[in-house]
Amino acid sequence: PATKGFNSARKRRAQIPESEQLVDTNLIPNITKEGYRMTPDIKQMSRMTNYEIRHVENLTVENQYGKVVFEGYTDVTGLDLDDMIVINKNELTVYPDECKTPKPSVGQGLNKTSVIHLYGCHPKKKQQTLKSQEAFEMKLRKATEKQDAEFVHYDPSKGEWAFRVQHYTRYGVVDDSEDEDDDDDEEEDGVGDDFVKAGDTEMERGQIVSEENQVGFTRPSLLSKGQQFLQSFF
């Protein structure tokens, strides 16, 4: 009787179109790293159909340091998000070098239009004035635009900087704090005016830098082409 019931259930399932069947639990994205969470969460995804799991709207992965929102619909079938996304202080990486999943072409997988939110982005000086906050936001705007990204907002009360990217590359601002002769604005916001594009090998103080897969900040002594992790300049 038990076997008969099992076969009957399997037959009913087979009669349901594949796209309308509930997703197999093995195909739900994997995210188990401490402090990480995703929206929709695993419980919500477990109630999705095969069609819905291939069309998840605004997939979001977040921890205490920031979040990324993959805009539009994303096929999350079987994604190992633990392997594909790294969020550390003032940096966010998608498809890191050690990722087991090769980075797909632009517009495919997670290599798509996304909004990056980095938390705790403040001017270096502890005593922040309205002038220093405005100057710092202006430098973030310039840094964003120079990297062909779109500035979304900056909230000085939370230190939250948000910007939109079309695909994944590494962005960073090099600390210019060693230069004691900078003007007042430079001293207050700690971000230089000179910029450099992806692929440059010489990273000098006061430059904006970018390399594949990452978003964040670093110090010049620690940055070289192909390095995996960035250090905070705040």
Coordinates of C-alpha atoms in Angstrom, one line a residue:
P1 CA 0.0 0.0 0.0
A2 CA 2.8 2.4 0.8
T3 CA 4.5 1.8 -2.5
K4 CA 1.1 2.3 -4.3
G5 CA 0.7 5.7 -2.6
F6 CA 4.2 6.7 -3.5
N7 CA 3.7 5.8 -7.1
S8 CA 0.3 7.6 -7.2
A9 CA 1.9 10.8 -5.8
R10 CA 4.8 10.6 -8.3
K11 CA 2.2 10.2 -11.1
R12 CA 0.3 13.3 -10.0
R13 CA 3.5 15.3 -9.9
A14 CA 4.4 14.1 -13.4
Q15 CA 1.1 15.5 -14.7
I16 CA 2.0 19.0 -13.4
P17 CA 4.0 21.0 -15.9
E18 CA 7.7 21.2 -14.9
S19 CA 7.6 25.0 -14.6
E20 CA 4.7 24.8 -12.1
Q21 CA 6.3 22.1 -9.9
L22 CA 7.8 23.1 -6.6
V23 CA 11.5 23.5 -6.8
D24 CA 13.7 20.7 -5.7
T25 CA 15.4 21.6 -2.4
N26 CA 18.8 20.8 -3.9
L27 CA 18.3 23.7 -6.3
I28 CA 17.7 26.4 -3.7
P29 CA 20.7 28.8 -3.4
N30 CA 23.2 27.9 -0.7
I31 CA 24.1 30.6 1.9
T32 CA 25.4 29.5 5.2
K33 CA 28.3 31.9 6.1
E34 CA 27.9 33.5 9.5
G35 CA 26.2 36.8 9.5
Y36 CA 25.0 36.5 5.8
R37 CA 21.4 36.6 4.8
M38 CA 19.4 36.7 1.6
T39 CA 16.1 38.0 0.5
P40 CA 13.9 36.1 -0.4
D41 CA 15.1 33.7 2.3
I42 CA 15.5 30.0 2.0
K43 CA 12.0 29.3 3.5
Q44 CA 10.4 31.6 0.9
M45 CA 12.3 30.0 -1.9
S46 CA 11.4 26.5 -0.8
R47 CA 7.8 27.4 -1.6
M48 CA 8.7 28.6 -5.2
T49 CA 8.0 26.8 -8.4
N50 CA 10.7 25.9 -10.9
Y51 CA 9.7 28.9 -12.9
E52 CA 9.8 31.3 -9.9
I53 CA 13.3 30.1 -8.8
R54 CA 14.5 31.1 -12.3
H55 CA 12.9 34.5 -11.9
V56 CA 13.7 35.8 -8.4
E57 CA 13.1 39.6 -8.3
N58 CA 15.7 41.8 -6.7
L59 CA 17.8 39.1 -5.0
T60 CA 19.6 40.7 -2.0
V61 CA 22.6 39.4 -0.1
E62 CA 23.6 41.3 3.0
N63 CA 25.7 41.3 6.2
Q64 CA 26.8 43.9 8.7
Y65 CA 29.2 45.5 6.3
G66 CA 26.9 46.0 3.3
K67 CA 24.6 44.5 0.8
V68 CA 24.1 43.9 -2.9
V69 CA 20.7 44.0 -4.7
F70 CA 20.7 42.3 -8.1
E71 CA 18.1 44.3 -9.9
G72 CA 15.3 42.7 -12.0
Y73 CA 14.9 39.0 -12.3
T74 CA 17.7 36.5 -11.6
D75 CA 17.9 32.8 -12.1
V76 CA 19.2 31.6 -8.7
T77 CA 18.9 27.8 -9.5
G78 CA 21.6 26.0 -7.6
L79 CA 23.8 29.0 -6.9
D80 CA 26.5 28.7 -4.2
L81 CA 26.2 32.2 -2.8
D82 CA 28.8 31.3 -0.1
D83 CA 31.3 30.8 -2.8
M84 CA 30.2 33.7 -5.1
I85 CA 29.8 36.7 -2.8
V86 CA 32.1 38.1 -0.2
I87 CA 31.2 41.2 1.8
N88 CA 33.9 42.6 4.2
K89 CA 34.4 46.1 5.7
N90 CA 34.3 48.6 2.8
E91 CA 34.4 46.0 0.1
L92 CA 32.2 43.7 -1.8
T93 CA 33.3 40.9 -4.1
V94 CA 31.2 38.9 -6.6
Y95 CA 32.9 36.0 -8.4
P96 CA 36.2 36.2 -6.4
D97 CA 39.3 34.7 -7.9
E98 CA 38.9 31.5 -5.9
C99 CA 35.2 31.1 -6.9
K100 CA 34.4 27.7 -8.3
T101 CA 31.9 29.2 -10.7
P102 CA 33.5 31.0 -13.6
K103 CA 32.3 34.6 -14.0
P104 CA 29.8 34.6 -16.9
S105 CA 29.5 37.3 -19.6
V106 CA 28.0 40.6 -18.7
G107 CA 24.2 40.3 -18.1
Q108 CA 24.4 36.6 -17.2
G109 CA 24.3 35.0 -13.8
L110 CA 25.2 37.5 -11.1
N111 CA 27.4 39.6 -13.4
K112 CA 24.5 42.0 -14.0
T113 CA 23.1 45.4 -13.0
S114 CA 23.2 45.7 -9.2
V115 CA 23.1 48.3 -6.5
I116 CA 25.9 48.1 -4.0
H117 CA 25.4 49.5 -0.4
L118 CA 28.5 49.9 1.7
Y119 CA 28.0 50.7 5.4
G120 CA 30.2 52.7 7.8
C121 CA 31.7 55.0 5.1
H122 CA 32.7 58.2 7.0
P123 CA 35.4 60.8 6.7
K124 CA 38.5 59.8 8.6
K125 CA 38.2 62.7 11.1
K126 CA 36.1 61.8 14.1
Q127 CA 34.8 65.4 14.4
Q128 CA 32.6 65.7 11.4
T129 CA 31.2 69.0 10.2
L130 CA 28.6 69.7 7.6
K131 CA 31.3 70.9 5.3
S132 CA 33.4 67.7 5.7
Q133 CA 30.3 65.6 5.1
E134 CA 29.4 67.5 1.9
A135 CA 33.0 67.3 0.7
F136 CA 33.1 63.6 1.4
E137 CA 29.9 63.0 -0.5
M138 CA 31.2 65.0 -3.4
K139 CA 34.3 62.9 -3.6
L140 CA 32.2 59.7 -3.5
R141 CA 30.1 61.1 -6.3
K142 CA 33.2 61.8 -8.4
A143 CA 34.7 58.4 -7.6
T144 CA 31.4 56.7 -8.7
E145 CA 31.1 58.6 -11.9
K146 CA 34.8 58.1 -12.9
Q147 CA 34.2 54.3 -12.7
D148 CA 31.1 54.5 -15.0
A149 CA 28.9 53.6 -12.1
E150 CA 25.8 55.5 -11.0
F151 CA 25.7 57.3 -7.6
V152 CA 22.5 56.4 -5.8
H153 CA 22.8 58.1 -2.4
Y154 CA 25.0 58.8 0.6
D155 CA 23.6 58.9 4.1
P156 CA 26.2 60.5 6.4
S157 CA 24.2 59.6 9.6
K158 CA 24.7 55.9 8.8
G159 CA 27.7 56.2 6.5
E160 CA 25.8 54.3 3.8
W161 CA 27.1 54.8 0.3
A162 CA 25.0 53.3 -2.5
F163 CA 25.8 53.1 -6.2
R164 CA 24.7 51.1 -9.2
V165 CA 27.0 49.1 -11.4
Q166 CA 26.3 47.4 -14.7
H167 CA 28.6 44.4 -14.0
Y168 CA 31.3 43.4 -11.6
T169 CA 34.7 45.0 -11.5
R170 CA 36.9 46.2 -8.5
Y171 CA 36.6 49.8 -7.5
G172 CA 38.6 51.6 -4.8
V173 CA 39.9 54.9 -3.4
V174 CA 43.5 55.1 -2.4
D175 CA 44.2 56.7 0.9
D176 CA 46.0 60.0 0.7
S177 CA 46.2 60.6 4.5
E178 CA 50.0 60.4 4.4
D179 CA 50.2 63.8 2.7
E180 CA 50.1 66.4 5.5
D181 CA 50.2 69.3 3.2
D182 CA 46.8 68.7 1.5
D183 CA 44.3 71.5 1.6
D184 CA 41.5 71.6 4.3
D185 CA 39.0 69.7 2.1
E186 CA 41.5 66.9 1.3
E187 CA 42.3 66.6 5.0
E188 CA 38.7 66.5 6.0
D189 CA 37.4 63.9 3.6
G190 CA 40.6 61.8 3.0
V191 CA 39.9 61.2 -0.6
G192 CA 42.2 62.4 -3.4
D193 CA 41.2 63.9 -6.8
D194 CA 43.3 61.8 -9.2
F195 CA 41.7 58.9 -10.9
V196 CA 42.8 55.7 -12.7
K197 CA 40.9 53.1 -14.7
A198 CA 40.8 49.4 -14.5
G199 CA 44.0 47.6 -15.6
D200 CA 46.5 50.2 -14.5
T201 CA 49.4 48.7 -12.7
E202 CA 50.8 51.7 -10.9
M203 CA 48.6 52.7 -8.0
E204 CA 49.6 56.1 -6.5
R205 CA 48.3 58.0 -3.5
G206 CA 45.0 59.9 -4.2
Q207 CA 43.8 57.7 -7.1
I208 CA 40.6 55.9 -7.7
V209 CA 41.4 52.3 -8.8
S210 CA 39.4 49.4 -10.2
E211 CA 40.0 45.8 -10.9
E212 CA 37.9 42.8 -11.7
N213 CA 35.1 41.6 -9.3
Q214 CA 35.5 43.9 -6.3
V215 CA 34.1 47.1 -4.8
G216 CA 35.9 48.8 -1.9
F217 CA 38.8 50.8 -0.6
T218 CA 42.4 50.2 0.0
R219 CA 45.8 51.7 0.9
P220 CA 48.4 52.1 -1.8
S221 CA 51.0 49.9 -0.1
L222 CA 48.6 47.0 -0.1
L223 CA 47.1 47.3 -3.6
S224 CA 48.5 45.6 -6.7
K225 CA 46.9 44.3 -9.8
G226 CA 45.0 41.0 -9.2
Q227 CA 45.0 41.2 -5.4
Q228 CA 42.0 39.6 -3.9
F229 CA 41.1 41.6 -0.8
L230 CA 41.0 45.3 0.0
Q231 CA 41.8 47.2 3.2
S232 CA 39.7 50.1 4.5
F233 CA 40.9 53.6 4.0
F234 CA 38.5 55.0 6.5

